[in-house]
PDB file of C-alpha atoms in Angstrom:
ATOM      1  CA  UNK A   1       0.186  -0.044  -0.287  1.00  0.00           C
ATOM      2  CA  UNK A   2       1.374   3.397  -0.755  1.00  0.00           C
ATOM      3  CA  UNK A   3      -0.507   6.395   0.415  1.00  0.00           C
ATOM      4  CA  UNK A   4      -0.740  10.277   0.973  1.00  0.00           C
ATOM      5  CA  UNK A   5      -2.302  12.620   1.948  1.00  0.00           C
ATOM      6  CA  UNK A   6      -3.255  16.174   3.169  1.00  0.00           C
ATOM      7  CA  UNK A   7      -1.954  16.416   7.032  1.00  0.00           C
ATOM      8  CA  UNK A   8      -5.304  18.038   8.303  1.00  0.00           C
ATOM      9  CA  UNK A   9      -7.670  15.194   6.685  1.00  0.00           C
ATOM     10  CA  UNK A  10      -5.611  12.685   7.890  1.00  0.00           C
ATOM     11  CA  UNK A  11      -5.616  13.554  11.654  1.00  0.00           C
ATOM     12  CA  UNK A  12      -9.084  14.333  11.166  1.00  0.00           C
ATOM     13  CA  UNK A  13     -10.392  10.812  10.026  1.00  0.00           C
ATOM     14  CA  UNK A  14      -8.153   9.839  13.085  1.00  0.00           C
ATOM     15  CA  UNK A  15     -10.483  11.764  15.564  1.00  0.00           C
ATOM     16  CA  UNK A  16     -13.352  10.365  13.958  1.00  0.00           C
ATOM     17  CA  UNK A  17     -12.725   6.397  14.329  1.00  0.00           C
ATOM     18  CA  UNK A  18     -10.324   6.767  17.262  1.00  0.00           C
ATOM     19  CA  UNK A  19     -13.252   6.795  19.363  1.00  0.00           C
ATOM     20  CA  UNK A  20     -14.389   3.141  18.399  1.00  0.00           C
ATOM     21  CA  UNK A  21     -11.295   1.945  18.837  1.00  0.00           C
ATOM     22  CA  UNK A  22     -10.771  -0.234  21.912  1.00  0.00           C
ATOM     23  CA  UNK A  23      -8.057   0.974  25.178  1.00  0.00           C
ATOM     24  CA  UNK A  24      -9.114  -2.761  26.853  1.00  0.00           C
ATOM     25  CA  UNK A  25      -9.008  -5.888  25.087  1.00  0.00           C
ATOM     26  CA  UNK A  26      -7.169  -8.752  25.008  1.00  0.00           C
ATOM     27  CA  UNK A  27      -7.513  -8.745  21.058  1.00  0.00           C
ATOM     28  CA  UNK A  28      -4.705  -6.281  20.184  1.00  0.00           C
ATOM     29  CA  UNK A  29      -6.269  -6.128  17.018  1.00  0.00           C
ATOM     30  CA  UNK A  30      -9.002  -3.870  18.404  1.00  0.00           C
ATOM     31  CA  UNK A  31      -6.624  -0.852  19.392  1.00  0.00           C
ATOM     32  CA  UNK A  32      -5.879  -0.620  15.625  1.00  0.00           C
ATOM     33  CA  UNK A  33      -6.956   1.556  13.545  1.00  0.00           C
ATOM     34  CA  UNK A  34      -7.933   0.001   9.804  1.00  0.00           C
ATOM     35  CA  UNK A  35      -6.277   1.633   6.566  1.00  0.00           C
ATOM     36  CA  UNK A  36      -8.657   0.639   3.503  1.00  0.00           C
ATOM     37  CA  UNK A  37      -6.629   1.626   0.305  1.00  0.00           C
ATOM     38  CA  UNK A  38      -8.726  -1.386  -1.885  1.00  0.00           C
ATOM     39  CA  UNK A  39     -10.762   1.395  -3.692  1.00  0.00           C
ATOM     40  CA  UNK A  40     -10.990   4.797  -4.992  1.00  0.00           C
ATOM     41  CA  UNK A  41     -10.816   6.488  -1.516  1.00  0.00           C
ATOM     42  CA  UNK A  42      -9.063   5.513   1.863  1.00  0.00           C
ATOM     43  CA  UNK A  43     -11.310   4.758   4.672  1.00  0.00           C
ATOM     44  CA  UNK A  44      -9.908   4.479   7.699  1.00  0.00           C
ATOM     45  CA  UNK A  45     -12.507   2.262  10.513  1.00  0.00           C
ATOM     46  CA  UNK A  46     -12.204   2.015  14.231  1.00  0.00           C
ATOM     47  CA  UNK A  47     -14.384  -1.332  15.688  1.00  0.00           C
ATOM     48  CA  UNK A  48     -14.561  -2.114  19.669  1.00  0.00           C
ATOM     49  CA  UNK A  49     -17.064  -5.026  18.084  1.00  0.00           C
ATOM     50  CA  UNK A  50     -20.090  -2.805  20.358  1.00  0.00           C
ATOM     51  CA  UNK A  51     -19.271   0.533  18.091  1.00  0.00           C
ATOM     52  CA  UNK A  52     -17.782   0.926  15.276  1.00  0.00           C
ATOM     53  CA  UNK A  53     -17.665   3.809  12.867  1.00  0.00           C
ATOM     54  CA  UNK A  54     -15.520   4.277   9.525  1.00  0.00           C
ATOM     55  CA  UNK A  55     -14.871   7.528   7.620  1.00  0.00           C
ATOM     56  CA  UNK A  56     -13.790   8.114   4.074  1.00  0.00           C
ATOM     57  CA  UNK A  57     -10.492  10.406   4.011  1.00  0.00           C
ATOM     58  CA  UNK A  58      -9.347  12.719   0.770  1.00  0.00           C
ATOM     59  CA  UNK A  59      -5.830  10.554  -0.462  1.00  0.00           C
ATOM     60  CA  UNK A  60      -3.782  10.347  -3.362  1.00  0.00           C
ATOM     61  CA  UNK A  61      -3.218   6.204  -3.976  1.00  0.00           C
ATOM     62  CA  UNK A  62      -0.487   5.148  -5.650  1.00  0.00           C
ATOM     63  CA  UNK A  63      -0.776   1.330  -4.756  1.00  0.00           C
ATOM     64  CA  UNK A  64      -3.987  -0.334  -3.072  1.00  0.00           C
ATOM     65  CA  UNK A  65      -3.862  -2.727   0.261  1.00  0.00           C
ATOM     66  CA  UNK A  66      -4.932  -2.654   3.367  1.00  0.00           C
ATOM     67  CA  UNK A  67      -2.872  -2.201   6.950  1.00  0.00           C
ATOM     68  CA  UNK A  68      -3.708  -1.854  10.731  1.00  0.00           C
ATOM     69  CA  UNK A  69      -1.888   0.671  12.399  1.00  0.00           C
ATOM     70  CA  UNK A  70      -2.402   1.134  16.773  1.00  0.00           C
ATOM     71  CA  UNK A  71      -4.565   3.826  17.181  1.00  0.00           C
ATOM     72  CA  UNK A  72      -2.867   5.748  20.097  1.00  0.00           C
ATOM     73  CA  UNK A  73       0.323   5.283  18.675  1.00  0.00           C
ATOM     74  CA  UNK A  74      -1.085   6.401  14.839  1.00  0.00           C
ATOM     75  CA  UNK A  75      -2.609   8.919  16.311  1.00  0.00           C
ATOM     76  CA  UNK A  76       0.327   9.970  17.920  1.00  0.00           C
ATOM     77  CA  UNK A  77       2.808  10.493  15.717  1.00  0.00           C
ATOM     78  CA  UNK A  78       0.163  12.013  13.360  1.00  0.00           C
ATOM     79  CA  UNK A  79      -0.311  14.721  15.210  1.00  0.00           C
ATOM     80  CA  UNK A  80       3.269  15.594  15.352  1.00  0.00           C
ATOM     81  CA  UNK A  81       4.260  15.522  11.928  1.00  0.00           C
ATOM     82  CA  UNK A  82       4.836  18.396  10.094  1.00  0.00           C
ATOM     83  CA  UNK A  83       2.310  20.764   8.199  1.00  0.00           C
ATOM     84  CA  UNK A  84       2.999  18.695   4.740  1.00  0.00           C
ATOM     85  CA  UNK A  85       1.922  15.616   2.943  1.00  0.00           C
ATOM     86  CA  UNK A  86       1.690  12.394   4.972  1.00  0.00           C
ATOM     87  CA  UNK A  87       3.193   9.657   2.558  1.00  0.00           C
ATOM     88  CA  UNK A  88       1.858   5.978   4.151  1.00  0.00           C
ATOM     89  CA  UNK A  89       3.345   2.836   2.403  1.00  0.00           C
ATOM     90  CA  UNK A  90       3.706  -0.698   3.200  1.00  0.00           C
ATOM     91  CA  UNK A  91       4.705  -3.714   1.868  1.00  0.00           C
ATOM     92  CA  UNK A  92       4.367  -7.531   2.597  1.00  0.00           C
ATOM     93  CA  UNK A  93       6.451  -7.272   6.149  1.00  0.00           C
ATOM     94  CA  UNK A  94       4.971  -6.538   9.933  1.00  0.00           C
ATOM     95  CA  UNK A  95       5.490  -2.633   9.491  1.00  0.00           C
ATOM     96  CA  UNK A  96       4.631   0.369   8.090  1.00  0.00           C
ATOM     97  CA  UNK A  97       6.055   3.624   7.067  1.00  0.00           C
ATOM     98  CA  UNK A  98       5.205   7.256   7.542  1.00  0.00           C
ATOM     99  CA  UNK A  99       6.884  10.440   6.515  1.00  0.00           C
ATOM    100  CA  UNK A 100       6.592  13.520   6.383  1.00  0.00           C
ATOM    101  CA  UNK A 101       9.312  16.415   5.355  1.00  0.00           C
ATOM    102  CA  UNK A 102      11.852  15.365   7.140  1.00  0.00           C
ATOM    103  CA  UNK A 103       9.853  13.020   9.588  1.00  0.00           C
ATOM    104  CA  UNK A 104       9.805   9.395   9.366  1.00  0.00           C
ATOM    105  CA  UNK A 105       8.366   6.512  11.425  1.00  0.00           C
ATOM    106  CA  UNK A 106       8.395   2.741  10.909  1.00  0.00           C
ATOM    107  CA  UNK A 107       5.574   1.872  13.408  1.00  0.00           C
ATOM    108  CA  UNK A 108       5.039  -1.954  13.675  1.00  0.00           C
ATOM    109  CA  UNK A 109       1.369  -3.096  12.071  1.00  0.00           C
ATOM    110  CA  UNK A 110      -0.730  -5.657  11.033  1.00  0.00           C
ATOM    111  CA  UNK A 111      -2.101  -7.285   8.721  1.00  0.00           C
ATOM    112  CA  UNK A 112      -5.228  -5.729   7.103  1.00  0.00           C
ATOM    113  CA  UNK A 113      -7.147  -8.887   6.460  1.00  0.00           C
ATOM    114  CA  UNK A 114      -7.294  -9.832  10.466  1.00  0.00           C
ATOM    115  CA  UNK A 115      -9.440  -6.739  11.133  1.00  0.00           C
ATOM    116  CA  UNK A 116     -12.658  -7.539  12.332  1.00  0.00           C
ATOM    117  CA  UNK A 117     -15.248  -5.342   8.859  1.00  0.00           C
ATOM    118  CA  UNK A 118     -17.617  -3.829  10.279  1.00  0.00           C
ATOM    119  CA  UNK A 119     -21.729  -5.875   9.834  1.00  0.00           C
ATOM    120  CA  UNK A 120     -23.659  -5.657   6.826  1.00  0.00           C
ATOM    121  CA  UNK A 121     -26.533  -4.209   7.374  1.00  0.00           C
ATOM    122  CA  UNK A 122     -30.120  -4.005   5.218  1.00  0.00           C
ATOM    123  CA  UNK A 123     -31.210  -1.049   4.743  1.00  0.00           C
ATOM    124  CA  UNK A 124     -34.940  -1.877   3.591  1.00  0.00           C
ATOM    125  CA  UNK A 125     -35.931  -0.111   6.989  1.00  0.00           C
ATOM    126  CA  UNK A 126     -34.842   3.487   7.770  1.00  0.00           C
ATOM    127  CA  UNK A 127     -35.589   7.009   8.922  1.00  0.00           C
ATOM    128  CA  UNK A 128     -34.352   9.973   6.999  1.00  0.00           C
ATOM    129  CA  UNK A 129     -33.644  13.505   9.446  1.00  0.00           C
ATOM    130  CA  UNK A 130     -31.591  16.434   9.257  1.00  0.00           C
ATOM    131  CA  UNK A 131     -27.878  16.762  10.849  1.00  0.00           C
ATOM    132  CA  UNK A 132     -29.296  19.039  13.177  1.00  0.00           C
ATOM    133  CA  UNK A 133     -32.103  17.727  14.643  1.00  0.00           C
ATOM    134  CA  UNK A 134     -30.907  14.664  15.365  1.00  0.00           C
ATOM    135  CA  UNK A 135     -27.555  16.115  16.850  1.00  0.00           C
ATOM    136  CA  UNK A 136     -30.470  19.032  19.126  1.00  0.00           C
ATOM    137  CA  UNK A 137     -32.716  15.662  19.692  1.00  0.00           C
ATOM    138  CA  UNK A 138     -29.610  14.043  21.683  1.00  0.00           C
ATOM    139  CA  UNK A 139     -28.050  17.063  23.382  1.00  0.00           C
ATOM    140  CA  UNK A 140     -31.220  16.994  24.762  1.00  0.00           C
ATOM    141  CA  UNK A 141     -32.391  14.085  25.857  1.00  0.00           C
ATOM    142  CA  UNK A 142     -29.205  12.134  26.604  1.00  0.00           C
ATOM    143  CA  UNK A 143     -27.855  13.636  30.244  1.00  0.00           C
ATOM    144  CA  UNK A 144     -30.646  11.666  31.558  1.00  0.00           C
ATOM    145  CA  UNK A 145     -29.642   8.302  30.064  1.00  0.00           C
ATOM    146  CA  UNK A 146     -27.832   6.426  33.488  1.00  0.00           C
ATOM    147  CA  UNK A 147     -23.911   6.087  33.556  1.00  0.00           C
ATOM    148  CA  UNK A 148     -23.240   3.237  35.646  1.00  0.00           C
ATOM    149  CA  UNK A 149     -24.324  -0.012  33.746  1.00  0.00           C
ATOM    150  CA  UNK A 150     -26.821  -1.414  36.942  1.00  0.00           C
ATOM    151  CA  UNK A 151     -29.344  -1.222  34.783  1.00  0.00           C
ATOM    152  CA  UNK A 152     -28.784  -1.595  30.555  1.00  0.00           C
ATOM    153  CA  UNK A 153     -31.549  -0.137  29.445  1.00  0.00           C
ATOM    154  CA  UNK A 154     -31.691   2.875  31.482  1.00  0.00           C
ATOM    155  CA  UNK A 155     -27.789   2.845  30.269  1.00  0.00           C
ATOM    156  CA  UNK A 156     -29.553   3.644  26.613  1.00  0.00           C
ATOM    157  CA  UNK A 157     -32.061   5.812  24.901  1.00  0.00           C
ATOM    158  CA  UNK A 158     -35.216   4.932  23.021  1.00  0.00           C
ATOM    159  CA  UNK A 159     -35.872   6.174  19.459  1.00  0.00           C
ATOM    160  CA  UNK A 160     -39.220   4.821  18.659  1.00  0.00           C
ATOM    161  CA  UNK A 161     -40.853   5.483  15.185  1.00  0.00           C
ATOM    162  CA  UNK A 162     -44.766   5.997  14.873  1.00  0.00           C
ATOM    163  CA  UNK A 163     -45.220   7.356  11.673  1.00  0.00           C
ATOM    164  CA  UNK A 164     -44.029  10.754  11.005  1.00  0.00           C
ATOM    165  CA  UNK A 165     -42.725  10.988  14.242  1.00  0.00           C
ATOM    166  CA  UNK A 166     -39.609  10.192  15.985  1.00  0.00           C
ATOM    167  CA  UNK A 167     -39.323  10.258  20.402  1.00  0.00           C
ATOM    168  CA  UNK A 168     -35.886   9.517  22.160  1.00  0.00           C
ATOM    169  CA  UNK A 169     -36.200   9.133  25.401  1.00  0.00           C
ATOM    170  CA  UNK A 170     -34.260   8.829  28.502  1.00  0.00           C
ATOM    171  CA  UNK A 171     -34.116   7.687  32.051  1.00  0.00           C
ATOM    172  CA  UNK A 172     -31.589   6.708  34.812  1.00  0.00           C
ATOM    173  CA  UNK A 173     -34.452   6.289  37.398  1.00  0.00           C
ATOM    174  CA  UNK A 174     -34.593   9.864  38.891  1.00  0.00           C
ATOM    175  CA  UNK A 175     -35.643  12.592  35.708  1.00  0.00           C
ATOM    176  CA  UNK A 176     -36.596  11.429  32.713  1.00  0.00           C
ATOM    177  CA  UNK A 177     -35.991  13.750  29.787  1.00  0.00           C
ATOM    178  CA  UNK A 178     -38.260  13.185  26.228  1.00  0.00           C
ATOM    179  CA  UNK A 179     -37.790  14.913  22.471  1.00  0.00           C
ATOM    180  CA  UNK A 180     -40.339  14.983  19.952  1.00  0.00           C
ATOM    181  CA  UNK A 181     -39.015  15.586  16.041  1.00  0.00           C
ATOM    182  CA  UNK A 182     -41.386  15.981  13.043  1.00  0.00           C
ATOM    183  CA  UNK A 183     -40.019  13.765  10.086  1.00  0.00           C
ATOM    184  CA  UNK A 184     -40.550  15.029   6.711  1.00  0.00           C
ATOM    185  CA  UNK A 185     -42.034  11.712   5.471  1.00  0.00           C
ATOM    186  CA  UNK A 186     -44.042   8.079   7.576  1.00  0.00           C
ATOM    187  CA  UNK A 187     -42.499   5.598   8.704  1.00  0.00           C
ATOM    188  CA  UNK A 188     -43.015   2.091   9.329  1.00  0.00           C
ATOM    189  CA  UNK A 189     -43.128   1.794  13.165  1.00  0.00           C
ATOM    190  CA  UNK A 190     -39.537   0.597  15.017  1.00  0.00           C
ATOM    191  CA  UNK A 191     -39.061   0.600  19.557  1.00  0.00           C
ATOM    192  CA  UNK A 192     -34.645   0.572  19.679  1.00  0.00           C
ATOM    193  CA  UNK A 193     -32.589   1.195  22.516  1.00  0.00           C
ATOM    194  CA  UNK A 194     -29.285   2.982  21.857  1.00  0.00           C
ATOM    195  CA  UNK A 195     -26.362   2.678  24.281  1.00  0.00           C
ATOM    196  CA  UNK A 196     -25.581   6.240  25.503  1.00  0.00           C
ATOM    197  CA  UNK A 197     -21.860   5.537  24.711  1.00  0.00           C
ATOM    198  CA  UNK A 198     -23.666   5.180  20.953  1.00  0.00           C
ATOM    199  CA  UNK A 199     -24.814   8.688  21.252  1.00  0.00           C
ATOM    200  CA  UNK A 200     -22.307  10.376  22.569  1.00  0.00           C
ATOM    201  CA  UNK A 201     -19.786   9.873  19.776  1.00  0.00           C
ATOM    202  CA  UNK A 202     -22.739  10.655  17.406  1.00  0.00           C
ATOM    203  CA  UNK A 203     -23.168  14.380  18.893  1.00  0.00           C
ATOM    204  CA  UNK A 204     -19.235  15.242  19.195  1.00  0.00           C
ATOM    205  CA  UNK A 205     -18.119  13.756  15.534  1.00  0.00           C
ATOM    206  CA  UNK A 206     -21.957  14.998  13.380  1.00  0.00           C
ATOM    207  CA  UNK A 207     -21.107  18.300  12.560  1.00  0.00           C
ATOM    208  CA  UNK A 208     -25.096  19.638  12.740  1.00  0.00           C
ATOM    209  CA  UNK A 209     -25.548  21.004   9.625  1.00  0.00           C
ATOM    210  CA  UNK A 210     -29.790  21.492   8.773  1.00  0.00           C
ATOM    211  CA  UNK A 211     -29.656  21.365   5.232  1.00  0.00           C
ATOM    212  CA  UNK A 212     -27.680  17.782   5.226  1.00  0.00           C
ATOM    213  CA  UNK A 213     -29.400  14.908   6.090  1.00  0.00           C
ATOM    214  CA  UNK A 214     -28.281  11.724   8.548  1.00  0.00           C
ATOM    215  CA  UNK A 215     -30.036   8.041   7.358  1.00  0.00           C
ATOM    216  CA  UNK A 216     -30.274   5.950  10.219  1.00  0.00           C
ATOM    217  CA  UNK A 217     -30.710   2.168   9.490  1.00  0.00           C
ATOM    218  CA  UNK A 218     -32.304  -0.293  11.626  1.00  0.00           C
ATOM    219  CA  UNK A 219     -31.556  -3.608  11.627  1.00  0.00           C
ATOM    220  CA  UNK A 220     -32.301  -7.022  14.593  1.00  0.00           C
ATOM    221  CA  UNK A 221     -29.458  -6.311  16.887  1.00  0.00           C
ATOM    222  CA  UNK A 222     -27.750  -2.939  15.380  1.00  0.00           C
ATOM    223  CA  UNK A 223     -28.490   0.096  14.576  1.00  0.00           C
ATOM    224  CA  UNK A 224     -26.492   2.059  11.546  1.00  0.00           C
ATOM    225  CA  UNK A 225     -25.894   6.464  11.337  1.00  0.00           C
ATOM    226  CA  UNK A 226     -24.565   7.183   7.761  1.00  0.00           C
ATOM    227  CA  UNK A 227     -23.901  11.579   7.418  1.00  0.00           C
ATOM    228  CA  UNK A 228     -21.822  12.405   4.586  1.00  0.00           C
ATOM    229  CA  UNK A 229     -19.107  10.334   4.097  1.00  0.00           C
ATOM    230  CA  UNK A 230     -18.812   8.072   7.574  1.00  0.00           C
ATOM    231  CA  UNK A 231     -20.975   5.474   8.888  1.00  0.00           C
ATOM    232  CA  UNK A 232     -21.222   4.617  12.443  1.00  0.00           C
ATOM    233  CA  UNK A 233     -22.682   1.147  14.011  1.00  0.00           C
ATOM    234  CA  UNK A 234     -23.741   0.326  16.493  1.00  0.00           C
ATOM    235  CA  UNK A 235     -25.245  -2.739  19.077  1.00  0.00           C
ATOM    236  CA  UNK A 236     -28.103  -2.645  20.445  1.00  0.00           C
ATOM    237  CA  UNK A 237     -29.371  -2.522  23.738  1.00  0.00           C
ATOM    238  CA  UNK A 238     -31.335  -5.538  23.815  1.00  0.00           C
ATOM    239  CA  UNK A 239     -34.795  -5.535  26.266  1.00  0.00           C
ATOM    240  CA  UNK A 240     -38.338  -3.756  26.712  1.00  0.00           C
ATOM    241  CA  UNK A 241     -37.549  -0.483  27.379  1.00  0.00           C
ATOM    242  CA  UNK A 242     -39.949   1.261  30.211  1.00  0.00           C
ATOM    243  CA  UNK A 243     -43.424   2.517  29.887  1.00  0.00           C
ATOM    244  CA  UNK A 244     -43.073   5.985  30.499  1.00  0.00           C
ATOM    245  CA  UNK A 245     -46.432   6.926  29.600  1.00  0.00           C
ATOM    246  CA  UNK A 246     -47.285   4.950  32.547  1.00  0.00           C
ATOM    247  CA  UNK A 247     -44.905   6.999  34.680  1.00  0.00           C
ATOM    248  CA  UNK A 248     -45.930  10.561  33.134  1.00  0.00           C
ATOM    249  CA  UNK A 249     -49.853  10.547  33.308  1.00  0.00           C
ATOM    250  CA  UNK A 250     -50.622  14.448  33.261  1.00  0.00           C
ATOM    251  CA  UNK A 251     -52.437  14.435  36.820  1.00  0.00           C
ATOM    252  CA  UNK A 252     -50.285  16.500  38.373  1.00  0.00           C
ATOM    253  CA  UNK A 253     -50.854  18.568  41.756  1.00  0.00           C
ATOM    254  CA  UNK A 254     -48.891  21.900  40.694  1.00  0.00           C
ATOM    255  CA  UNK A 255     -48.298  23.064  37.240  1.00  0.00           C
ATOM    256  CA  UNK A 256     -46.503  26.313  36.699  1.00  0.00           C
ATOM    257  CA  UNK A 257     -44.619  27.693  33.007  1.00  0.00           C
ATOM    258  CA  UNK A 258     -42.004  29.790  33.277  1.00  0.00           C
ATOM    259  CA  UNK A 259     -39.719  32.154  31.177  1.00  0.00           C
ATOM    260  CA  UNK A 260     -36.928  29.355  30.253  1.00  0.00           C
ATOM    261  CA  UNK A 261     -33.877  32.347  30.631  1.00  0.00           C
ATOM    262  CA  UNK A 262     -35.136  33.491  33.743  1.00  0.00           C
ATOM    263  CA  UNK A 263     -35.938  29.916  35.112  1.00  0.00           C
ATOM    264  CA  UNK A 264     -32.154  29.148  34.437  1.00  0.00           C
ATOM    265  CA  UNK A 265     -30.941  31.499  35.898  1.00  0.00           C
ATOM    266  CA  UNK A 266     -32.563  31.256  39.385  1.00  0.00           C
ATOM    267  CA  UNK A 267     -30.831  28.180  39.034  1.00  0.00           C
ATOM    268  CA  UNK A 268     -27.368  28.870  38.417  1.00  0.00           C
ATOM    269  CA  UNK A 269     -27.440  31.365  40.986  1.00  0.00           C
ATOM    270  CA  UNK A 270     -28.853  28.545  43.697  1.00  0.00           C
ATOM    271  CA  UNK A 271     -26.089  26.071  43.113  1.00  0.00           C
ATOM    272  CA  UNK A 272     -22.757  28.305  43.882  1.00  0.00           C
ATOM    273  CA  UNK A 273     -23.305  27.399  47.676  1.00  0.00           C
ATOM    274  CA  UNK A 274     -23.621  23.534  46.977  1.00  0.00           C
ATOM    275  CA  UNK A 275     -20.868  21.272  46.820  1.00  0.00           C
ATOM    276  CA  UNK A 276     -21.059  18.190  43.397  1.00  0.00           C
ATOM    277  CA  UNK A 277     -20.580  15.675  46.412  1.00  0.00           C
ATOM    278  CA  UNK A 278     -23.703  17.098  48.851  1.00  0.00           C
ATOM    279  CA  UNK A 279     -26.037  16.006  46.437  1.00  0.00           C
ATOM    280  CA  UNK A 280     -28.652  18.428  48.029  1.00  0.00           C
ATOM    281  CA  UNK A 281     -31.887  19.100  45.891  1.00  0.00           C
ATOM    282  CA  UNK A 282     -32.853  22.484  44.844  1.00  0.00           C
ATOM    283  CA  UNK A 283     -36.484  23.288  47.170  1.00  0.00           C
ATOM    284  CA  UNK A 284     -38.601  24.897  44.534  1.00  0.00           C
TER     285      UNK A 284
END
């Protein structure tokens, strides 16, 4: 394999897929990023068997091939290279050469054929939503997903499609966050639970453009997000999600309407004297 990149393009690609690289694993190949120059572009992939991210990086391909490089080392090397073109080459051995300007590194590599490929999903069951809307829906609900894994379902978010509406919901036993968004088309009903880790990464890497769309494909065990030149595939959390309607009956003793900014300002002032370790409530 012989390819060369603009450093910025390569670094952006690495930063995206490294989020799916495992840091604690007994399989060394999962600590790597796959470079696949077998088509007319170079695809970078990270895969920890629960979450996989693949993105396309512009490059000049002199000779095709596949190789896998330790993700942490690869990222650190490219970050420290001069702001010039980056040349990467690998032969039949177990090393790869990375050079730019007067800097040159020869580092261990693994056979790209040993890298775990992303599961192939049928793309029949899907929805389409703007990048901006999906990013906002996740941002406005993900804080209610549980951080610990005592209850696996609580660490994820419910994605429910009914006709032309997408509902995302999260709860941790103390709070519930729900966000609805009307879709441009009607779709078949579906309900899945997506890991919070996946959605946190989606929120970070999705550009959030109002004019560009995300295609979300639903499978039996996986969910796939496609936007731009990037694919994010995740395992789903098994199990029946909680009955949110039963928790939110709508039968309130008191209901008030507040100005949002005034309310958040009051809360910001109220928590100044509360230490995070105290976990004391604010009395309304």
